[in-house]
PDB file of C-alpha atoms in Angstrom:
ATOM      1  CA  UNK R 109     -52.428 -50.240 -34.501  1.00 36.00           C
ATOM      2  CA  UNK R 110     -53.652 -52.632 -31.660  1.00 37.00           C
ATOM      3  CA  UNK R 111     -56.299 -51.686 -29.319  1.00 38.00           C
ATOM      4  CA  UNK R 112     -55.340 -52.697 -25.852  1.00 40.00           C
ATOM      5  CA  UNK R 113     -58.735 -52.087 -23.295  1.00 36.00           C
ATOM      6  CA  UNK R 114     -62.216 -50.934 -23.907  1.00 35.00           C
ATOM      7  CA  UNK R 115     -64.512 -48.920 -20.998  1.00 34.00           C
ATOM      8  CA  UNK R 116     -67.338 -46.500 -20.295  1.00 38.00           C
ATOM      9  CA  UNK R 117     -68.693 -45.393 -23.595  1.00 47.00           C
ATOM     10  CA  UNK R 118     -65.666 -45.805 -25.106  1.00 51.00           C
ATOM     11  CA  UNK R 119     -62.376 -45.943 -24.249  1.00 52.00           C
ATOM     12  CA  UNK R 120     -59.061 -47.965 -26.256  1.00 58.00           C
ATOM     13  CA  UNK R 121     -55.387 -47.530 -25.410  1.00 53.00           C
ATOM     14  CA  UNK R 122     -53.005 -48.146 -28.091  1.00 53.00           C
ATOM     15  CA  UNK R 123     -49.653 -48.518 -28.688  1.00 46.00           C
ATOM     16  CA  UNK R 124     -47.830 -46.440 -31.124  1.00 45.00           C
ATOM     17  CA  UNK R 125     -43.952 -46.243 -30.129  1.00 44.00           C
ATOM     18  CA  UNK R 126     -41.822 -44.427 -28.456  1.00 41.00           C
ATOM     19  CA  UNK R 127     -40.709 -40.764 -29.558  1.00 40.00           C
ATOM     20  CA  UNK R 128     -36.991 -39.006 -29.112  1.00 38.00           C
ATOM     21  CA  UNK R 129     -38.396 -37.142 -26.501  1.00 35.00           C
ATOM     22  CA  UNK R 130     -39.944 -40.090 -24.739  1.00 36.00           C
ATOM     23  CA  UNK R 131     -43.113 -38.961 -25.580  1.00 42.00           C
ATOM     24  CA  UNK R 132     -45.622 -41.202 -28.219  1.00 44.00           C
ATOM     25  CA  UNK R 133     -45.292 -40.010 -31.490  1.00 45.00           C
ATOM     26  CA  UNK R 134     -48.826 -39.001 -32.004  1.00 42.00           C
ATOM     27  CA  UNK R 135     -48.386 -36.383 -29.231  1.00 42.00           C
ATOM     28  CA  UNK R 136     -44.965 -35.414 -30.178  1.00 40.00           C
ATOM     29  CA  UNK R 137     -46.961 -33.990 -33.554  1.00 58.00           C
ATOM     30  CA  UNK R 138     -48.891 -32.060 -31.545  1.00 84.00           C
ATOM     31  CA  UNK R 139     -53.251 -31.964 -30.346  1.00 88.00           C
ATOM     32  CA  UNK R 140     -54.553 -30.942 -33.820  1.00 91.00           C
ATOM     33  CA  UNK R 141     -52.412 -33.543 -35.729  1.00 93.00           C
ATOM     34  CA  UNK R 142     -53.948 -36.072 -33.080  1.00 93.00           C
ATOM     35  CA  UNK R 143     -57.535 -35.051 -33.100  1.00 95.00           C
ATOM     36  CA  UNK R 144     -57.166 -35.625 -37.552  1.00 96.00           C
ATOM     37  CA  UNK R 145     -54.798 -38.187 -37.296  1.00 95.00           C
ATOM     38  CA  UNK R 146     -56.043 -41.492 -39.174  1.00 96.00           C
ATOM     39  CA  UNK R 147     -54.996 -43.562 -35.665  1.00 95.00           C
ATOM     40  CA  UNK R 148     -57.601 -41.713 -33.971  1.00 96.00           C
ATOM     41  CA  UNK R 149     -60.355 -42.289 -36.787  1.00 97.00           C
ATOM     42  CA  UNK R 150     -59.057 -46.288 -36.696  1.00 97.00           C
ATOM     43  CA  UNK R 151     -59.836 -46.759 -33.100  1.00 97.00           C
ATOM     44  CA  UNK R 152     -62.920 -44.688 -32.543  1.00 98.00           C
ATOM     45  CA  UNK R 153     -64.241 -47.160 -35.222  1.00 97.00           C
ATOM     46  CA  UNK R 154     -62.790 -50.108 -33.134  1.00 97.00           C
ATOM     47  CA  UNK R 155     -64.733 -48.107 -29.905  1.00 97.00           C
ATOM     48  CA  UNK R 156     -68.082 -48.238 -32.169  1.00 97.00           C
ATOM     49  CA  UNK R 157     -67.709 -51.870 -33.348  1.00 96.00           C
ATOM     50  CA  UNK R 158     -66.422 -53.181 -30.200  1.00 96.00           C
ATOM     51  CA  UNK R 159     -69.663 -52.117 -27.786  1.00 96.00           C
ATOM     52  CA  UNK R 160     -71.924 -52.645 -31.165  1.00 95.00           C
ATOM     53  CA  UNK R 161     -70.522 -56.506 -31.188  1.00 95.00           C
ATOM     54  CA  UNK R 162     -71.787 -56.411 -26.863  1.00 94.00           C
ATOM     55  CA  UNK R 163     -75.434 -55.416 -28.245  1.00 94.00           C
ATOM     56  CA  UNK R 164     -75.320 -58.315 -31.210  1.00 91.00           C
ATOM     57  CA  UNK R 165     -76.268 -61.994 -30.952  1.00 88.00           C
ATOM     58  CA  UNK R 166     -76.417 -65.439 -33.466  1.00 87.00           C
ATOM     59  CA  UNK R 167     -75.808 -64.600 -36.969  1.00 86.00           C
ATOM     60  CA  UNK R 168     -75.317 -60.769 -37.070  1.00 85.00           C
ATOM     61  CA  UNK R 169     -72.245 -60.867 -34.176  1.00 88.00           C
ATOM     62  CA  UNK R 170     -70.778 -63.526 -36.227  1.00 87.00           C
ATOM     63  CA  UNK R 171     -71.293 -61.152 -39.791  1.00 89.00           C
ATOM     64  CA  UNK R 172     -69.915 -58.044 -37.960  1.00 91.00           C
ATOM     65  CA  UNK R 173     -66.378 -58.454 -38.117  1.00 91.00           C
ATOM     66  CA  UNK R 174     -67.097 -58.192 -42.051  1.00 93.00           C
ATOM     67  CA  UNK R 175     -69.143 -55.668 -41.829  1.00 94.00           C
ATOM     68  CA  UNK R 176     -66.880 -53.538 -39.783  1.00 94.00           C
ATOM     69  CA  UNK R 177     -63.839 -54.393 -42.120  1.00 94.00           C
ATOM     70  CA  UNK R 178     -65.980 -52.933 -44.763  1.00 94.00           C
ATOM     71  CA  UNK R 179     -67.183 -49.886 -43.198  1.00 96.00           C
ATOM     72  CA  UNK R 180     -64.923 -46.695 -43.099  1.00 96.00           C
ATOM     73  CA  UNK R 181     -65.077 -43.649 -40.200  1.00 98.00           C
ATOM     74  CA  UNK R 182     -63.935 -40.129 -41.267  1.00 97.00           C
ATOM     75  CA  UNK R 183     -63.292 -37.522 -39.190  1.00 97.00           C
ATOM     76  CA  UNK R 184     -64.826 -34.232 -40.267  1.00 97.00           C
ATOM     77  CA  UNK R 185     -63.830 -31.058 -38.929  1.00 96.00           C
ATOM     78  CA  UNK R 186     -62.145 -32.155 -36.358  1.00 96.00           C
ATOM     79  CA  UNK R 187     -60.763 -29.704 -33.496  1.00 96.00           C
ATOM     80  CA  UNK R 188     -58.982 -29.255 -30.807  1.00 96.00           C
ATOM     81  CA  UNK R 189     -61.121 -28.379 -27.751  1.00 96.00           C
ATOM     82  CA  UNK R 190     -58.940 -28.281 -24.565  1.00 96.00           C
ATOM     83  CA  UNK R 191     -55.660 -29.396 -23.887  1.00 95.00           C
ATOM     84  CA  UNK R 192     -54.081 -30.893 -20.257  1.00 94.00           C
ATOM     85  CA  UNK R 193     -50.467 -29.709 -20.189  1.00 92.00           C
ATOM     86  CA  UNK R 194     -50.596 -31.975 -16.557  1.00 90.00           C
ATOM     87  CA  UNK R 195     -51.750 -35.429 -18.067  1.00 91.00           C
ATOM     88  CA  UNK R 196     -51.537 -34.645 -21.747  1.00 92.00           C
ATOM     89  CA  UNK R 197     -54.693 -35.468 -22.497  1.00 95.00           C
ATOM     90  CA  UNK R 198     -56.093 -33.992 -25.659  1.00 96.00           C
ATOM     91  CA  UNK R 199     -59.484 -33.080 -25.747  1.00 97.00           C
ATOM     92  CA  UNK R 200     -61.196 -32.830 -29.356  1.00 98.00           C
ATOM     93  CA  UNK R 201     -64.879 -32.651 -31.146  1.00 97.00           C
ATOM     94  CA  UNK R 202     -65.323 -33.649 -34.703  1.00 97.00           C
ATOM     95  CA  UNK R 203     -67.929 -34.884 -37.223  1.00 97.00           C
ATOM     96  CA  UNK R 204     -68.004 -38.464 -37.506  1.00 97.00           C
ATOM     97  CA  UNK R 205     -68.722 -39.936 -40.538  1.00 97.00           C
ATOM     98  CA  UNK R 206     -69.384 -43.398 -40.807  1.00 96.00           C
ATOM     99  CA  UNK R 207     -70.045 -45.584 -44.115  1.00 95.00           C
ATOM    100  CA  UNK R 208     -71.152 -48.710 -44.522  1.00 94.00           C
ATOM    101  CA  UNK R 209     -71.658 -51.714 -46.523  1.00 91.00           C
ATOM    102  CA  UNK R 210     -75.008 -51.031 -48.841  1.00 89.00           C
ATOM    103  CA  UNK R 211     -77.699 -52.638 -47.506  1.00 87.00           C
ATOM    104  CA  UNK R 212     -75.502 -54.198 -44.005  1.00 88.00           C
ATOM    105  CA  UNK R 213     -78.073 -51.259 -42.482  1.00 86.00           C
ATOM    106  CA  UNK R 214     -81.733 -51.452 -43.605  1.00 83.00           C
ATOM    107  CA  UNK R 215     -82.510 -48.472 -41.945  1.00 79.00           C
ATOM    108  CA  UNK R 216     -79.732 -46.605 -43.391  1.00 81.00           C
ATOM    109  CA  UNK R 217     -81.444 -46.995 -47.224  1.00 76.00           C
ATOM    110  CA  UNK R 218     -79.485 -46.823 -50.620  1.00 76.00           C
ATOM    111  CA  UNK R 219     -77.302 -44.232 -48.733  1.00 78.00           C
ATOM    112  CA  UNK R 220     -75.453 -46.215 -46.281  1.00 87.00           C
ATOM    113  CA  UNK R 221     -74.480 -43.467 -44.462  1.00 92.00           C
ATOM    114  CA  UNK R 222     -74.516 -41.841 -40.965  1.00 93.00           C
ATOM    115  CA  UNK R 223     -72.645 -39.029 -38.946  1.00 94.00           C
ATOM    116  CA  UNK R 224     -72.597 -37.626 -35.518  1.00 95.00           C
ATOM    117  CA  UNK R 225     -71.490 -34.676 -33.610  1.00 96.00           C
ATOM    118  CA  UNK R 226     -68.891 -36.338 -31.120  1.00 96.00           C
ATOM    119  CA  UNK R 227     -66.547 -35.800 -28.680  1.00 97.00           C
ATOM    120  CA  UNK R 228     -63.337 -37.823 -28.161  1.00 98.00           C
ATOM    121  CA  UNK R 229     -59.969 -37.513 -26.104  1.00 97.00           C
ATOM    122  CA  UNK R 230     -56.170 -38.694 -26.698  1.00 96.00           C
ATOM    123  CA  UNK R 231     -53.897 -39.340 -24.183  1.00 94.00           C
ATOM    124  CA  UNK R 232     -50.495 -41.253 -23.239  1.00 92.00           C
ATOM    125  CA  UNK R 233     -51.466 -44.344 -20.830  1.00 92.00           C
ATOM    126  CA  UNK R 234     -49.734 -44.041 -17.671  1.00 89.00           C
ATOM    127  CA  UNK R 235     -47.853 -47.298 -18.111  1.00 91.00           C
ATOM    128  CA  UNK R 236     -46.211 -45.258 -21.170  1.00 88.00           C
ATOM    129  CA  UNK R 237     -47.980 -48.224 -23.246  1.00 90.00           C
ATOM    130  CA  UNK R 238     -49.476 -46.454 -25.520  1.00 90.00           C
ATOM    131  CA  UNK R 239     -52.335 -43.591 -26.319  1.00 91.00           C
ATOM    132  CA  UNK R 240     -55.790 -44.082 -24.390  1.00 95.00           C
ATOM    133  CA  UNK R 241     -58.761 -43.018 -26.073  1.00 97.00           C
ATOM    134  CA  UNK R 242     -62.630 -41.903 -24.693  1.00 96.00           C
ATOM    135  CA  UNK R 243     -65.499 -41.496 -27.251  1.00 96.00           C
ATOM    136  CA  UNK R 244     -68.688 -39.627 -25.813  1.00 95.00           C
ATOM    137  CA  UNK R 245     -71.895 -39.086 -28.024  1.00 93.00           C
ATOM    138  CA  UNK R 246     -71.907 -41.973 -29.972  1.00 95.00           C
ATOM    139  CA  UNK R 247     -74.741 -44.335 -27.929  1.00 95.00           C
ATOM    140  CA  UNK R 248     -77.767 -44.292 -30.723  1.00 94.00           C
ATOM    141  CA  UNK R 249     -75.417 -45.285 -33.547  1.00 94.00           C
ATOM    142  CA  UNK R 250     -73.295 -48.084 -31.542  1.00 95.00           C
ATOM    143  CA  UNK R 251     -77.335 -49.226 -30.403  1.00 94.00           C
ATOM    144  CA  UNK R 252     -78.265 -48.825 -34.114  1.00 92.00           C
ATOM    145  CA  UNK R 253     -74.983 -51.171 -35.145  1.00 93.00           C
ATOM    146  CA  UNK R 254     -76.180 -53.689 -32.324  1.00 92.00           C
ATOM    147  CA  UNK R 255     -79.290 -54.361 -33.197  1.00 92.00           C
ATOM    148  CA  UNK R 256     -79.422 -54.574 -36.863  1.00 89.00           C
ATOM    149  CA  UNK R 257     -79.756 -58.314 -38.558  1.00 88.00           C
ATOM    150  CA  UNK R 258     -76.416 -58.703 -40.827  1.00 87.00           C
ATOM    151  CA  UNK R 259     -77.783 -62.401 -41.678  1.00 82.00           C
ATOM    152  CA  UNK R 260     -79.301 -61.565 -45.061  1.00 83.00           C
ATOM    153  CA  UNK R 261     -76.928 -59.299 -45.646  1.00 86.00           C
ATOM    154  CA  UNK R 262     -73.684 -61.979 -44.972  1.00 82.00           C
ATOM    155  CA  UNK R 263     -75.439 -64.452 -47.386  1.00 85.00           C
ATOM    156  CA  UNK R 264     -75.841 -62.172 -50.369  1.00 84.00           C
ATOM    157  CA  UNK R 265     -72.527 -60.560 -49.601  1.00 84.00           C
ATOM    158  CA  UNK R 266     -70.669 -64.784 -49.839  1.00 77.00           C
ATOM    159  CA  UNK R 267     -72.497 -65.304 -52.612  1.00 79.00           C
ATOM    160  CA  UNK R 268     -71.302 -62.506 -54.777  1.00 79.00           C
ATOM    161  CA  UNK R 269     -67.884 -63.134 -53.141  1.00 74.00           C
ATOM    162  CA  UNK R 270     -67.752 -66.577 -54.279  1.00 76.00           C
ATOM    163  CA  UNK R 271     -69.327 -65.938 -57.697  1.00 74.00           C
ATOM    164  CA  UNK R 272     -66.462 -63.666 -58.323  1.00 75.00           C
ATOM    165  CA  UNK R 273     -64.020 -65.804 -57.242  1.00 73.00           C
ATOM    166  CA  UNK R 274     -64.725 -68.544 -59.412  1.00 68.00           C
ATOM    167  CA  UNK R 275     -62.538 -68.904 -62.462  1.00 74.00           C
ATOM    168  CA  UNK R 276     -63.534 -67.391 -65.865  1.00 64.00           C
ATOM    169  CA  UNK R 277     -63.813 -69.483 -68.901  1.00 61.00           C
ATOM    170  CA  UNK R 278     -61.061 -69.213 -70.771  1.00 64.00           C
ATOM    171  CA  UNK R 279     -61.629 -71.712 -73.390  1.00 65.00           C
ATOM    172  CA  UNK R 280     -60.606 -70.204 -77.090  1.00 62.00           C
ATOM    173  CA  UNK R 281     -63.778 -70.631 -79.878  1.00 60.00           C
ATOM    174  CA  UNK R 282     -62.587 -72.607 -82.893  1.00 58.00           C
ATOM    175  CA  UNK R 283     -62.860 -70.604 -85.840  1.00 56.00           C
ATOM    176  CA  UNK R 284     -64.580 -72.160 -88.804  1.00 54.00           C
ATOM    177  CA  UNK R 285     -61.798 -73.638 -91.324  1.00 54.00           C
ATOM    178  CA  UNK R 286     -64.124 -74.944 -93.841  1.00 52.00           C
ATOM    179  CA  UNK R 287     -67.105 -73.231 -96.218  1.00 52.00           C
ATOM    180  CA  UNK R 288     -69.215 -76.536 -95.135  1.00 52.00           C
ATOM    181  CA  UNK R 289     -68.518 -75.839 -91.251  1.00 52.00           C
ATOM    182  CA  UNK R 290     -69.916 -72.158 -91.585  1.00 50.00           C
ATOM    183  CA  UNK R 291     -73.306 -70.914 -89.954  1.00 53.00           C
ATOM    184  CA  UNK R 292     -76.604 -71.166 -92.371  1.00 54.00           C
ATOM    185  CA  UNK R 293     -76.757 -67.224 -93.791  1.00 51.00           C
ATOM    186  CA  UNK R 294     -80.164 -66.146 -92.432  1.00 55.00           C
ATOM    187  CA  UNK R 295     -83.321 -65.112 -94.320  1.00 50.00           C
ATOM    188  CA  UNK R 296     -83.999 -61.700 -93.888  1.00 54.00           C
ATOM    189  CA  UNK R 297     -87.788 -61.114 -92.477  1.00 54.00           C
ATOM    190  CA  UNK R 298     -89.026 -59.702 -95.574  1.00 60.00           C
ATOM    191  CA  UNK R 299     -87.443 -61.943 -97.852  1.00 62.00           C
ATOM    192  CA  UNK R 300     -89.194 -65.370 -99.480  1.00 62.00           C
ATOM    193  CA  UNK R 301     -87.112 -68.158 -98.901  1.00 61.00           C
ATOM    194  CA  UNK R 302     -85.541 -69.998-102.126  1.00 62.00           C
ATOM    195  CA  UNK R 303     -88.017 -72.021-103.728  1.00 65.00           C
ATOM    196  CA  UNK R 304     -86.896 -75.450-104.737  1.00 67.00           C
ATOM    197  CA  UNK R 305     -86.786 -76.786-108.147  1.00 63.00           C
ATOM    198  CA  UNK R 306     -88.213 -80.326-108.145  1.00 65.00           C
ATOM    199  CA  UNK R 307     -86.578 -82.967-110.349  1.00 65.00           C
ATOM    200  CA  UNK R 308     -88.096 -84.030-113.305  1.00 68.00           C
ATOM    201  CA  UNK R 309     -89.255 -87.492-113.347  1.00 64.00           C
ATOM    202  CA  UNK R 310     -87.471 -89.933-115.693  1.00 65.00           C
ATOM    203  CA  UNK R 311     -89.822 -91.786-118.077  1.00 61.00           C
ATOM    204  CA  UNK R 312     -89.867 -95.259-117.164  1.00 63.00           C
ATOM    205  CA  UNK R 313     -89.081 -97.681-120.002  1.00 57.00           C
ATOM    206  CA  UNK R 314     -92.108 -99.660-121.174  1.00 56.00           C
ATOM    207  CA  UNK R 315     -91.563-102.919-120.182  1.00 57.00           C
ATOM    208  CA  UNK R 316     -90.402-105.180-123.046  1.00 52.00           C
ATOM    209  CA  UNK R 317     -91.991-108.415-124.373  1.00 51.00           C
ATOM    210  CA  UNK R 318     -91.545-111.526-124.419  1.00 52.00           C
ATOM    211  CA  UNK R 319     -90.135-111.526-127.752  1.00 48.00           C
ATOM    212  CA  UNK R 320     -87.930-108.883-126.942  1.00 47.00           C
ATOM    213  CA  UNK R 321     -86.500-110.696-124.316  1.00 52.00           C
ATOM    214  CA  UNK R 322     -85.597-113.614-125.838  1.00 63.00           C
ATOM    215  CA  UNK R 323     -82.662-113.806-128.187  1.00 80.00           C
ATOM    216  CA  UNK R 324     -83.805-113.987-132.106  1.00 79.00           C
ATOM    217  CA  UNK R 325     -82.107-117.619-132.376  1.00 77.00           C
ATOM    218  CA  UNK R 326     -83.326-118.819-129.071  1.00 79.00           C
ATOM    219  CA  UNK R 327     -87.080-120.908-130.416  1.00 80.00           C
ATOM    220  CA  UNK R 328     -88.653-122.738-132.553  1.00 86.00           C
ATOM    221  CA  UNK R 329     -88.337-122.148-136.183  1.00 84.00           C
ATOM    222  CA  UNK R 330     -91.439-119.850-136.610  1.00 84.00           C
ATOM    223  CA  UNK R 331     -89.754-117.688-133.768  1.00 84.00           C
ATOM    224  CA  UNK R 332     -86.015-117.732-135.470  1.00 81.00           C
ATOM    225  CA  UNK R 333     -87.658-117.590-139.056  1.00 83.00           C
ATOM    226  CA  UNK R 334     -89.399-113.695-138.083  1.00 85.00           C
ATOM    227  CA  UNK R 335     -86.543-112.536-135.840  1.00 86.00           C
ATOM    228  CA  UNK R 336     -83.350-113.670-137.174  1.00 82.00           C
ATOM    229  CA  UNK R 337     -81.206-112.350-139.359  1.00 85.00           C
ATOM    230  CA  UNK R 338     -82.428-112.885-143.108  1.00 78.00           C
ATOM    231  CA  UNK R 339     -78.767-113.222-144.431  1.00 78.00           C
ATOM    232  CA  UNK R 340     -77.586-115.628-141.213  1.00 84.00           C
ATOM    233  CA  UNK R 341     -77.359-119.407-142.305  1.00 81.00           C
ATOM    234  CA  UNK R 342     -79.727-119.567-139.149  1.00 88.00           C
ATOM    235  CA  UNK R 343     -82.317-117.900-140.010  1.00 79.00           C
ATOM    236  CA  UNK R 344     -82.467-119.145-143.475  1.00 81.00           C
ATOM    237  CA  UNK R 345     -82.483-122.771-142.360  1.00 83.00           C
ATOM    238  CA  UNK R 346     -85.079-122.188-139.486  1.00 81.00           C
ATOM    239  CA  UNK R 347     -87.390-120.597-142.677  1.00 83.00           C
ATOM    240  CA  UNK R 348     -86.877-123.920-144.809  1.00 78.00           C
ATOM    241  CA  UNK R 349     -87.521-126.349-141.831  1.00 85.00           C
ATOM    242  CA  UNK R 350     -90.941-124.285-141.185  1.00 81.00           C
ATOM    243  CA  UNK R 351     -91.793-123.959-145.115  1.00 76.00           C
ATOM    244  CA  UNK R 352     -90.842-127.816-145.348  1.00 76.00           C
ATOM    245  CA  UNK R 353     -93.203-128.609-142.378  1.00 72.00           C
ATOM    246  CA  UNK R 354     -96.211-125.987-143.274  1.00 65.00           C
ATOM    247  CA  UNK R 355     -95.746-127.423-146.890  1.00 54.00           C
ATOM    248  CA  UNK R 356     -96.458-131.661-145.659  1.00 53.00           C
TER     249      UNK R 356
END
C-alpha cells in the first residue's frame, strides 16, 4: 500500500491493481468488504499521522514516524452508508479505534487508547491509479496527535530498545572440581560458631649448664675426674694427676 496525495481533512489515493473487470480489486469485492477492509484502516491511519506530522515541530515530528509505526487503527462497526453507482464512490461510517504506544500520549493515561465516530469514503481515482480516500470527523484527535511532546517518550523508548539489544552474557560458571575450591558452609543464625581448641604450649627445656655443655673429657682434671667415666683410662688418670697435685 502507497499513499499517493493528501487534502481537505483527509484525503489519500492508493494504488492497489488492476481487477479482471478493469475495476480495482477493493471495489471488485464489493462497498462493505471496502468500508472493513484492512487497506482502508492502513490509510485512514496514514490520513491521521500525515496532518498530525503538519501540527508537530523539533523533537516530537522527528519521534512520530515511530510512534505511528507503533500505533494500530481498527475499524469498528464499520458500514456501508451510501453508495455512487456514477463515480463509485463508497460512502461508509465506522468506529475508529486507535492505540498507541503507552505513555507516547500523556493525556491518554495507562490506557493508551482513543476512538471516534467517523466518516470515510472509497473510491477509484479518475486516472484509474488507484482508490482515493476522504476522512471527516477526525480534527480533535489529529490536533491531539500534533501537539503532544514525543521527546521523553523517544528517549525512554531508545533506551529500552538498545538495552534489549545488547548481547546477553553467555559466559558458562565453572563448577567447583575440588573440596578446597567449595563455598564456606554457613552458620545458621541460631547456631554458635565452632569454638577453637588452642594448642597446648610445649614446656621449654631448662636451659642447661655449663657443665652440661661441655663434654666430660673436655677440662682440667677436677672437671674430667667428677664427669668422666670411672672405668675410662681418662678419667682414672685425670683422678691421679688431681690426687697427686692435692696430695704435694
Amino acid at each position: 500500500m502507497s499513499a499517493c496525495a493528501v487534502a481537505l481533512v483527509g484525503l489519500a489515493a492508493c494504488s492497489q491493481g488492476e481487477g479482471p473487470a478493469g475495476k480495482t480489486k477493493a471495489v471488485a469485492t464489493g462497498p462493505a468488504a471496502v468500508c472493513a477492509s484492512e487497506e482502508s484502516a492502513a490509510t485512514l491511519k496514514k490520513i491521521i499521522f500525515d496532518k498530525a506530522r503538519d501540527l508537530a515541530s523539533g523533537p516530537s515530528k522527528l519521534a512520530m514516524s515511530r510512534v505511528s509505526e507503533l500505533s494500530t487503527l481498527k475499524l469498528e462497526r464499520p458500514v456501508v452508508d451510501t453508495i455512487d453507482e456514477a463515480t463509485g464512490k463508497t460512502s461508509c461510517s465506522s468506529l475508529i479505534r486507535l492505540t498507541f504506544p503507552v505513555g507516547a500520549i500523556r493525556s491518554l493515561g495507562a490506557d493508551s487508547q482513543t476512538s471516534f465516530e467517523g466518516t470515510y469514503t472509497v473510491q477509484p481515482a479518475a486516472d484509474g491509479s488507484g482508490m482515493v480516500y476522504a476522512l471527516v470527523g477526525a480534527n480533535p484527535i489529529i490536533e491531539a496527535i500534533g501537539y503532544s511532546d514525543f521527546d521523553e517518550w523517544a528517549k525512554r523508548y531508545e533506551a529500552v530498545a538498545t538495552q534489549a539489544a545488547a548481547p546477553a552474557d553467555t559466559t558458562v560458571p565453572t563448577a567447583v572440581s575440588s573440596p578446597a575450591m567449595a563455598a564456606p558452609v554457613a552458620v545458621a543464625a541460631n547456631q554458635a560458631p565452632p569454638t577453637r581448641v588452642a594448642p597446648r604450649p610445649t614446656a621449654e627445656p631448662a636451659p642447661a649448664t655449663p657443665s652440661a655443655l661441655r663434654s666430660p673429657y673436655a677440662g682440667d682434671d677436677n672437671h674430667v675426674c667428677e664427669n668422666g667415666d670411672p672405668q675410662d683410662r681418662r678419667t682414672i688418670e685425670a683422678c691421679d694427676r688431681r690426687d697427686l697435685g692435692q696430695s704435694r
